[in-house]
Short mmCIF file of C-alpha atoms and ligand atoms in Angstrom, two decimals:
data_model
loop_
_atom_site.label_atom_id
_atom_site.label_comp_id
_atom_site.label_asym_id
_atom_site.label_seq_id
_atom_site.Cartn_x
_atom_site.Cartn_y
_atom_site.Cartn_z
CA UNK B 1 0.00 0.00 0.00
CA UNK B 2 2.69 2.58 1.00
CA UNK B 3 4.78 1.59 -2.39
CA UNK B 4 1.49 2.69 -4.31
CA UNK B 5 0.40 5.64 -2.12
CA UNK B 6 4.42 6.99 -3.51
CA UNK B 7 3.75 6.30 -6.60
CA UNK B 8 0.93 8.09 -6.68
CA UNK B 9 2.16 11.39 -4.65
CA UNK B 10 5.11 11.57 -7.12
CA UNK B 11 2.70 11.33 -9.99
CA UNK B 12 0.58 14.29 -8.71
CA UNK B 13 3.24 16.55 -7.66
CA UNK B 14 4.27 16.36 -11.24
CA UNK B 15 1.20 16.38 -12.85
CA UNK B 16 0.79 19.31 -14.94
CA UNK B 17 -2.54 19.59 -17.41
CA UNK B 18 -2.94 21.41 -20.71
CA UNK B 19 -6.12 21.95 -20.72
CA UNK B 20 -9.63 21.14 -19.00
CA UNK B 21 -10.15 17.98 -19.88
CA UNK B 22 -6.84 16.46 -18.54
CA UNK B 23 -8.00 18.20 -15.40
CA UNK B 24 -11.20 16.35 -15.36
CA UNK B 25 -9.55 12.80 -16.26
CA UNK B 26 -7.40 13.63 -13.26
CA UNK B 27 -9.83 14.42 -11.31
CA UNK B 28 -12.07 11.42 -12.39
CA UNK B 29 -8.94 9.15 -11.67
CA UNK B 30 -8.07 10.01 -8.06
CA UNK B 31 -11.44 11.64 -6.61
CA UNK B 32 -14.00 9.89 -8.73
CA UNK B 33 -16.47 7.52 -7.20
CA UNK B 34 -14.36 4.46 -8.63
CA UNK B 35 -11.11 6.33 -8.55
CA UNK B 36 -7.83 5.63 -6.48
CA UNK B 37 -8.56 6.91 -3.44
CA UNK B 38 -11.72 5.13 -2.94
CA UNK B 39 -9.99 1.89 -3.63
CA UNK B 40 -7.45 2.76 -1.11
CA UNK B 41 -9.94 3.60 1.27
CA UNK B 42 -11.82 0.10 0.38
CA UNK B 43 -8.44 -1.78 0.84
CA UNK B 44 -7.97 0.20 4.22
CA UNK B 45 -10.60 -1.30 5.62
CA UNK B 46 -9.32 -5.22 5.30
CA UNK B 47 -5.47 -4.02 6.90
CA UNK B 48 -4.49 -5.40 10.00
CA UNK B 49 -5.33 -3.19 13.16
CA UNK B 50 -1.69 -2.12 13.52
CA UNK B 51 -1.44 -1.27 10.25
CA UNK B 52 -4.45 1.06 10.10
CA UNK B 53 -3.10 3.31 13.06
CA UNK B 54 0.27 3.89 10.51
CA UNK B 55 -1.75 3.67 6.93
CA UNK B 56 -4.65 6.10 8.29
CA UNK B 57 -2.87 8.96 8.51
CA UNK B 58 -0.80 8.39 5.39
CA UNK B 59 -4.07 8.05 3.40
CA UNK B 60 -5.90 10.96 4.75
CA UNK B 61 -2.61 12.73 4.25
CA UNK B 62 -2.68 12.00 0.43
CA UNK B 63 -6.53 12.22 -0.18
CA UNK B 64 -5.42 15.57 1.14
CA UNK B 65 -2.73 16.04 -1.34
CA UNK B 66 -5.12 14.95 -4.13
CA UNK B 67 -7.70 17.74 -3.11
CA UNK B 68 -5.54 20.28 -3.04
CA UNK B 69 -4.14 19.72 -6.36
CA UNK B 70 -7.37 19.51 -7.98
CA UNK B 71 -9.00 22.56 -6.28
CA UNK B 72 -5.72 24.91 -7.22
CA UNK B 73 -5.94 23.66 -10.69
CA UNK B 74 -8.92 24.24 -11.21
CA UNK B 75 -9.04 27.39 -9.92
CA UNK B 76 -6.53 28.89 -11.87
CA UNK B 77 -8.11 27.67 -14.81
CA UNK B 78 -11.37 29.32 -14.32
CA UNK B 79 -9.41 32.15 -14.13
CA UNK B 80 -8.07 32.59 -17.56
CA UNK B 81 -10.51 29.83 -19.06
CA UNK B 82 -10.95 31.46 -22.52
CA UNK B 83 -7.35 31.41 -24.14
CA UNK B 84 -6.08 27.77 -23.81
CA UNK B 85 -9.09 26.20 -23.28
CA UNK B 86 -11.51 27.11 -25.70
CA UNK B 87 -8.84 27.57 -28.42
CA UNK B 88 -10.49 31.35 -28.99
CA UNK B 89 -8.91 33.03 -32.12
CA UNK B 90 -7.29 35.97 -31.20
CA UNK B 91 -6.82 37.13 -34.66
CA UNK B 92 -10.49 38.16 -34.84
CA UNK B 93 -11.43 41.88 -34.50
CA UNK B 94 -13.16 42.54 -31.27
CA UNK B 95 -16.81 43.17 -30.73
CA UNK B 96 -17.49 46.83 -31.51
CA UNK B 97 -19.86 49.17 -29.09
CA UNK B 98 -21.70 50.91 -30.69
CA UNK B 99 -22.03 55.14 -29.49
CA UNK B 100 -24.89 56.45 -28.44
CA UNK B 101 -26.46 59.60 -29.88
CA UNK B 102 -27.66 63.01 -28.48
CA UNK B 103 -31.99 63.24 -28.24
CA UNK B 104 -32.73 65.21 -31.44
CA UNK B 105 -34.44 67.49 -28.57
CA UNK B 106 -30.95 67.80 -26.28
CA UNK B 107 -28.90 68.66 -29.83
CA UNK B 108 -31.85 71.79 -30.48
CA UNK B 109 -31.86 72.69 -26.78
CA UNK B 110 -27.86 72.58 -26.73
CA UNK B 111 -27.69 74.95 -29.80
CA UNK B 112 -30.36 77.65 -28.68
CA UNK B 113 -28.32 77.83 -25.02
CA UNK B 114 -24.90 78.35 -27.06
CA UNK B 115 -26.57 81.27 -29.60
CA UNK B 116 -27.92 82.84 -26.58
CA UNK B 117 -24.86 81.98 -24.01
CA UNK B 118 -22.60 83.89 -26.91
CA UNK B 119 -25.15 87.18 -26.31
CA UNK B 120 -24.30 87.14 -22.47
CA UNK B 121 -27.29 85.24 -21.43
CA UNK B 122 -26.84 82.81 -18.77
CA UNK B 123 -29.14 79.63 -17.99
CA UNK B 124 -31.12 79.24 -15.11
CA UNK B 125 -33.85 76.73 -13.88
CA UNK B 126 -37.01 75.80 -11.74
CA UNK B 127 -39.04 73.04 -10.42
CA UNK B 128 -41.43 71.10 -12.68
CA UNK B 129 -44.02 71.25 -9.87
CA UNK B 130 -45.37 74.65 -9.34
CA UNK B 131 -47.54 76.70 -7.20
CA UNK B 132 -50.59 78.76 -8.62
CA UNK B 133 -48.40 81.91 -7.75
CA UNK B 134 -45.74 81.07 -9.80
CA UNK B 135 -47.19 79.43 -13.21
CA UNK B 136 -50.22 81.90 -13.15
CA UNK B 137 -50.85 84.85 -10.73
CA UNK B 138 -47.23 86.65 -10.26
CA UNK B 139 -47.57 86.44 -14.42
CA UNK B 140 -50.43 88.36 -14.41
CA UNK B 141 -53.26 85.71 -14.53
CA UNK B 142 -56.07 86.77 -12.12
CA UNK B 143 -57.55 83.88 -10.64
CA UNK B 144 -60.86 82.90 -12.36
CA UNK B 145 -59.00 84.91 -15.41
CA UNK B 146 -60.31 82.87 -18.47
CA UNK B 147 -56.99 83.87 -20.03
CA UNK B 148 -55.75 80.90 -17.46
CA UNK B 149 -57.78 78.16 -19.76
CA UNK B 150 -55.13 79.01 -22.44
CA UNK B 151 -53.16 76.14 -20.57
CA UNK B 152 -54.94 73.20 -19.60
CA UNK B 153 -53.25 72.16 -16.58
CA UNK B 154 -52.49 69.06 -14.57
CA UNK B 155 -53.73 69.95 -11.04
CA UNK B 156 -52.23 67.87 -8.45
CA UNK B 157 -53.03 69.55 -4.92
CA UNK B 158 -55.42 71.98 -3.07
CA UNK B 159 -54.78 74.39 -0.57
CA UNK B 160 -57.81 75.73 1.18
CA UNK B 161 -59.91 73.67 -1.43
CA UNK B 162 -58.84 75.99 -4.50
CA UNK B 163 -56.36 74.18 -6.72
CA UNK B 164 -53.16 75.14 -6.16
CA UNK B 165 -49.73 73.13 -6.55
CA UNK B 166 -49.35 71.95 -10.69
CA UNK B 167 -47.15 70.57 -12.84
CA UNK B 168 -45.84 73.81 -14.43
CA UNK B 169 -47.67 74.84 -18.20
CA UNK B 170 -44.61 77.02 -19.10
CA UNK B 171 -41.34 77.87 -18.16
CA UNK B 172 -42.06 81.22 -17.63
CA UNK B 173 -42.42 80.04 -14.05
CA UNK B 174 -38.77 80.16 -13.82
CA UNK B 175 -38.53 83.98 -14.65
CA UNK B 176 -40.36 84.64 -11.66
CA UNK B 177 -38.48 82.71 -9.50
CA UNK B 178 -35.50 84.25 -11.10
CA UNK B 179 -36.69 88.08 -10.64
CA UNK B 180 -38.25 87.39 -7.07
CA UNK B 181 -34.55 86.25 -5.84
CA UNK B 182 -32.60 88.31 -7.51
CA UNK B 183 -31.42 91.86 -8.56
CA UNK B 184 -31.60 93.89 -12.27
CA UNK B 185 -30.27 93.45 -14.45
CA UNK B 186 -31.40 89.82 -15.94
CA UNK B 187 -30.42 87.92 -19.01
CA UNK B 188 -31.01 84.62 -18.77
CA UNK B 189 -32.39 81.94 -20.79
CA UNK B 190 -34.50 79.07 -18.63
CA UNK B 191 -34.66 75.52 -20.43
CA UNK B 192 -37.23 73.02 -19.28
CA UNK B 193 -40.38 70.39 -19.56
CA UNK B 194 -43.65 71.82 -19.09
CA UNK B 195 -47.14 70.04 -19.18
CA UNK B 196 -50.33 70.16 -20.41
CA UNK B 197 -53.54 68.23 -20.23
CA UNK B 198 -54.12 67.43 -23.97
CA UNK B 199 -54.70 64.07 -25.58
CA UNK B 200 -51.57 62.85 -27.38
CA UNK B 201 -51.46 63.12 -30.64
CA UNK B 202 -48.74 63.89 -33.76
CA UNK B 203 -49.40 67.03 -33.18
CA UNK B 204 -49.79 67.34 -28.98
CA UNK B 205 -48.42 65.90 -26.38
CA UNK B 206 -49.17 65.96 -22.18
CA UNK B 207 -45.53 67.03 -21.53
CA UNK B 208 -43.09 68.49 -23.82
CA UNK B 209 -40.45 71.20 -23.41
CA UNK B 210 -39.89 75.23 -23.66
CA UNK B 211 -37.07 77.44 -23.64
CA UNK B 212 -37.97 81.37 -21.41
CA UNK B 213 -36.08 83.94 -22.02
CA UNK B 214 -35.95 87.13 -19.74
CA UNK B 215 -33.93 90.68 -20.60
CA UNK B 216 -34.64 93.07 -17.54
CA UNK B 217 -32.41 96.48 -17.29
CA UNK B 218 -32.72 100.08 -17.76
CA UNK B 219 -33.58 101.01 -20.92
CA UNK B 220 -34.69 98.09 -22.37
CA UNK B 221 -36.70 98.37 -25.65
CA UNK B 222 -39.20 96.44 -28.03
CA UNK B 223 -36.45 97.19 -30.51
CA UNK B 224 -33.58 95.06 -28.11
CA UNK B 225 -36.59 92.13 -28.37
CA UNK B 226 -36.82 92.27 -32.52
CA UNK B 227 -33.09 92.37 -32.42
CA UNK B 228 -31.54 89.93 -29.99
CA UNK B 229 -34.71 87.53 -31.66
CA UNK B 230 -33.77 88.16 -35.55
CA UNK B 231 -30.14 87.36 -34.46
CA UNK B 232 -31.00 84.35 -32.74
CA UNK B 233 -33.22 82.79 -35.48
CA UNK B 234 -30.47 83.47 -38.44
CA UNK B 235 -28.12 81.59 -36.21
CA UNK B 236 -30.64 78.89 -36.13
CA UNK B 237 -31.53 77.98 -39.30
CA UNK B 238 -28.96 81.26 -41.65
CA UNK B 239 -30.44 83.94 -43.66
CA UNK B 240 -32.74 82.15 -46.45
CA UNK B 241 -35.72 82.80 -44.67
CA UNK B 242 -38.01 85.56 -43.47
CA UNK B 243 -39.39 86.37 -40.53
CA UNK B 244 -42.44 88.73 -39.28
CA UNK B 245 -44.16 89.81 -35.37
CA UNK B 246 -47.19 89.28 -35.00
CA UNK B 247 -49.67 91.27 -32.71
CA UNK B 248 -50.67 88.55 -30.07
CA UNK B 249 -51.72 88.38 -26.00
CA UNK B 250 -50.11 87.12 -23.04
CA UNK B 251 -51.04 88.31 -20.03
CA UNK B 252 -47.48 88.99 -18.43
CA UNK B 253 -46.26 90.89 -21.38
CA UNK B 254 -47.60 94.16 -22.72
CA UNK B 255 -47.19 94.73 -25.63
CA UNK B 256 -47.05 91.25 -27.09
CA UNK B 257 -46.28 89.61 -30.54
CA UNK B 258 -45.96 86.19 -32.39
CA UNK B 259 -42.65 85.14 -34.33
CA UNK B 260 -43.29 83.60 -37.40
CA UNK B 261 -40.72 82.39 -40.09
CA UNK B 262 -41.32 81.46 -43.59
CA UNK B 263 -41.73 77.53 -43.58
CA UNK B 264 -38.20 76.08 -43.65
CA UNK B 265 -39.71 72.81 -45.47
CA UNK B 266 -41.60 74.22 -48.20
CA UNK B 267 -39.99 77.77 -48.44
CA UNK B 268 -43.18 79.75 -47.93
CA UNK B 269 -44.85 77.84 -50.54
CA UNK B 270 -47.09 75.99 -48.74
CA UNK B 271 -47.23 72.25 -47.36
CA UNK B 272 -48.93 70.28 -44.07
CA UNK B 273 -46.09 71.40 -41.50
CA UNK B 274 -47.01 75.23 -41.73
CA UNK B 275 -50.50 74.03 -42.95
CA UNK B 276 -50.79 75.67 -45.96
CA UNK B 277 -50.11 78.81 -44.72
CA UNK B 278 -46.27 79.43 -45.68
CA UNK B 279 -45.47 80.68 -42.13
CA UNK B 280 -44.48 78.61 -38.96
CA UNK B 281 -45.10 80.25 -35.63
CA UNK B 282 -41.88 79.77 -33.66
CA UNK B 283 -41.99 81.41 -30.27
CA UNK B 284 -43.98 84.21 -28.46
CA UNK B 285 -42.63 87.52 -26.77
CA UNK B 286 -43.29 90.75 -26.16
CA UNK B 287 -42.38 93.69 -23.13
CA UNK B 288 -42.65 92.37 -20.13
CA UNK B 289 -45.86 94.01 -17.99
CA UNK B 290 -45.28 96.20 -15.22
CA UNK B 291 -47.52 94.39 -12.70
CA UNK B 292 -44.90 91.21 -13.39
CA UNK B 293 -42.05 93.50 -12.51
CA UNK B 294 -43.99 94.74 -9.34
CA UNK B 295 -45.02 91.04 -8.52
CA UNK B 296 -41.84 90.35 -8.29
CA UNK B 297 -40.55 93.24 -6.23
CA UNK B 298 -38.95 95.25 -9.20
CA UNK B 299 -39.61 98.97 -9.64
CA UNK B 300 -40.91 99.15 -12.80
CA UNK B 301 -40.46 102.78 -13.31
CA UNK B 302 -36.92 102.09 -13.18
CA UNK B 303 -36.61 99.13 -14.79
CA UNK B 304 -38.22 97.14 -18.29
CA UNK B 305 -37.61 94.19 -19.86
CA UNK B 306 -38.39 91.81 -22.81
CA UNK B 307 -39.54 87.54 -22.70
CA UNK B 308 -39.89 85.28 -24.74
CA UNK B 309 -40.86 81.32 -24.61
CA UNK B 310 -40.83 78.80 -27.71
CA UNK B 311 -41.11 75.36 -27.77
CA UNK B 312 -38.25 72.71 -28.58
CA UNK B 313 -40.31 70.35 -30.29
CA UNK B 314 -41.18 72.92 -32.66
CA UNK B 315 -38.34 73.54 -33.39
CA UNK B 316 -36.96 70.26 -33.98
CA UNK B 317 -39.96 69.51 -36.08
CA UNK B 318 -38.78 72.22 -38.69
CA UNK B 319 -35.02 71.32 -38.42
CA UNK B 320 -35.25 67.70 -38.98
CA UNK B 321 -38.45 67.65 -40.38
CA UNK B 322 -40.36 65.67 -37.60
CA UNK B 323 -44.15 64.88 -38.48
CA UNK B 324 -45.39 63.24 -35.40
CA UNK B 325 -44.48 64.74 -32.34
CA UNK B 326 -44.87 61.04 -30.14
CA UNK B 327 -41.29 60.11 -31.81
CA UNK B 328 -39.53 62.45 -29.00
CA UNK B 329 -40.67 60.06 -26.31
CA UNK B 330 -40.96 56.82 -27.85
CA UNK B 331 -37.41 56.02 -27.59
CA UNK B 332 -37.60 53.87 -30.87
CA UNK B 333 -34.13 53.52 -30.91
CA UNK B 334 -34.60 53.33 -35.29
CA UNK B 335 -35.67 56.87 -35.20
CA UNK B 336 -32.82 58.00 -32.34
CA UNK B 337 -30.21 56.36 -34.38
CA UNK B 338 -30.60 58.82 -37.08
CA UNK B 339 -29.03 61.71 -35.14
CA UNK B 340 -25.48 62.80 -34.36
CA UNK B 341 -23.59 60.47 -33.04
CA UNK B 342 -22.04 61.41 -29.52
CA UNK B 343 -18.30 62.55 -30.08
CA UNK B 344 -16.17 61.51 -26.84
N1 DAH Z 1 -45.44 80.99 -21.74
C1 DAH Z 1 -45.93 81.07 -23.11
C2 DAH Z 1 -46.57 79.76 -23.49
O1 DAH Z 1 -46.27 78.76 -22.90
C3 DAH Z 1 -44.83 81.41 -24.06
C4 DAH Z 1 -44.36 82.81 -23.87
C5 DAH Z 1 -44.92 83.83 -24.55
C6 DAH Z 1 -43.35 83.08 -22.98
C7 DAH Z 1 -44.51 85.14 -24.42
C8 DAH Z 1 -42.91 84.40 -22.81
C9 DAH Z 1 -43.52 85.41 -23.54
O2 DAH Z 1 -41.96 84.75 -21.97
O3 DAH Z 1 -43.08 86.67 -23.37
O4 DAH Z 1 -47.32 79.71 -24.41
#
């Protein structure tokens, strides 16, 4: 018994696989359920009593050995398993990741904050869940004001059982909160998603998102609006284009107007994105009204100011000629694909 339990040792010490399978055969040959050491174990059991005090230790002592070797091996193969063992070519070009791309919405957003950044305007930004004073009545909404059913709005709290805490209709939330913690003069331009209670369609949608901007200094004219907006739309889409104001209403600016610009898709000559008309209404503007200034704890014989507020989506509609405005949130990764890729 001892002559074979030598044998055996020296033949593990030197044992030395190439790959999994010799492992397992070794493994099979000495641990197995008919292997070696079971044998020894079975022949242990017929040795003379005086024998078994000398053999038992030997034989644990090598089952031992056996063990040891195995569970090393084995270890060190799992490891590094792929190289050797599954004979991987290395010679074959690696799996390639592909790069994500920018929202056609974050790539619009991103390029109205640099035109404006490069005019000294700085960005600034608000909750999404608003009180009544900041979404309507600081902007010059009386309450019960019908002018407040312009926005249908998403209610989600009362306070002394009149509605009061929403998800915010427009970012020009934000300019309050801006003015009401702050000094003149302002420039800033406020990014953001805003809501509305409309039934989605291609053409609305119950969230979507806005860009407010706010000029407030002395001196500030209707003339500073037209201009700081006619630069920032020729940035947007260059100078084969016109644009015109239109009279309009808001009820925190006074006077107010409309921007359209001649259809980018059709040039002016009519098609279903400006419906037939040749113009596409791009954002709305005007002076900002004195009881906002007040509201906010500005002297407004000291002070005046310009907004404005357009919509992204819009504005991605006419750049990449979008039709159907439920693409922005699908995340149908066919129709994100198709813009920029991200540069690292
Ligand atoms: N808040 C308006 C809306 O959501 C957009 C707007 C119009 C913002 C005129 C302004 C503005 O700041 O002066 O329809």
């Amino acid at each position: 018994m001892q002559e074979h339990i030598d044998k055996y040792t020296s033949e593990i010490d030197g044992f030395s696989p190439a790959n999994h399978d010799e492992l397992e055969s070794f493994r099979i040959k000495f641990l197995g359920t008919k292997g070696i050491i079971k044998d020894l174990f079975e022949q242990f059991k017929t040795v003379t009593a005086e024998e078994k005090r000398v053999f038992g230790k030997v034989l644990n002592q090598f089952k031992q050995l056996a063990e040891t070797k195995y569970n090393e091996l084995k270890e060190s193969f799992d490891l590094q398993p792929a190289t050797q063992n599954a004979q991987i070519d290395l010679t074959l070009p690696g799996e390639g990741f592909e790069i994500g791309s920018r929202h056609p919405l974050t790539l619009v957003r991103n390029e109205i904050i640099d035109i404006f950044k490069r005019l000294g305007f700085v960005v600034a930004e608000g909750p999404e869940i608003e009180d009544d004073w900041h979404n309507f009545s600081a902007l010059n909404f009386p309450e019960e004001h019908p002018a407040r059913d312009m926005q249908d709005t998403f209610f989600i709290k009362k306070n002394n059982g009149k509605d009061d805490i929403a998800l915010r209709t427009h970012t020009s939330s934000v300019q309050v909160r801006m003015m009401e913690n702050g000094k003149p003069p302002f420039r800033a331009i406020m990014p953001g998603r805003v809501y509305r209670n409309e039934a989605i369609s291609a053409r609305a949608h119950c969230f979507f998102h806005q860009v407010e901007g706010l000029y407030v200094d002395e001196n500030v004219s209707f003339a500073d609006l037209k201009q700081t907006l006619y630069h920032f739309v020729k940035e947007l889409y260059g100078e084969d284009f016109k644009v015109r104001f239109r009279p309009s209403y808001f009820p925190f600016t006074e006077p107010s107007a409309e921007m359209d610009i001649s259809c980018t898709i059709c040039k002016g000559a009519g098609c279903n994105m400006c419906k037939y008309s040749g113009w596409v209404e791009i954002l709305g503007c005007g002076m900002v009204d004195p009881n906002v200034l007040e509201n906010c704890g500005i002297d407004s014989k000291k002070y005046t100011g310009f907004a404005f507020g357009m919509g992204i989506e819009r504005i991605a509609n006419l750049k990449y000629v979008i039709r159907d405005l439920r693409l922005f949130s699908e995340n149908d990764t066919r129709f994100l694909k198709q813009f920029q890729p991200e540069v690292i």
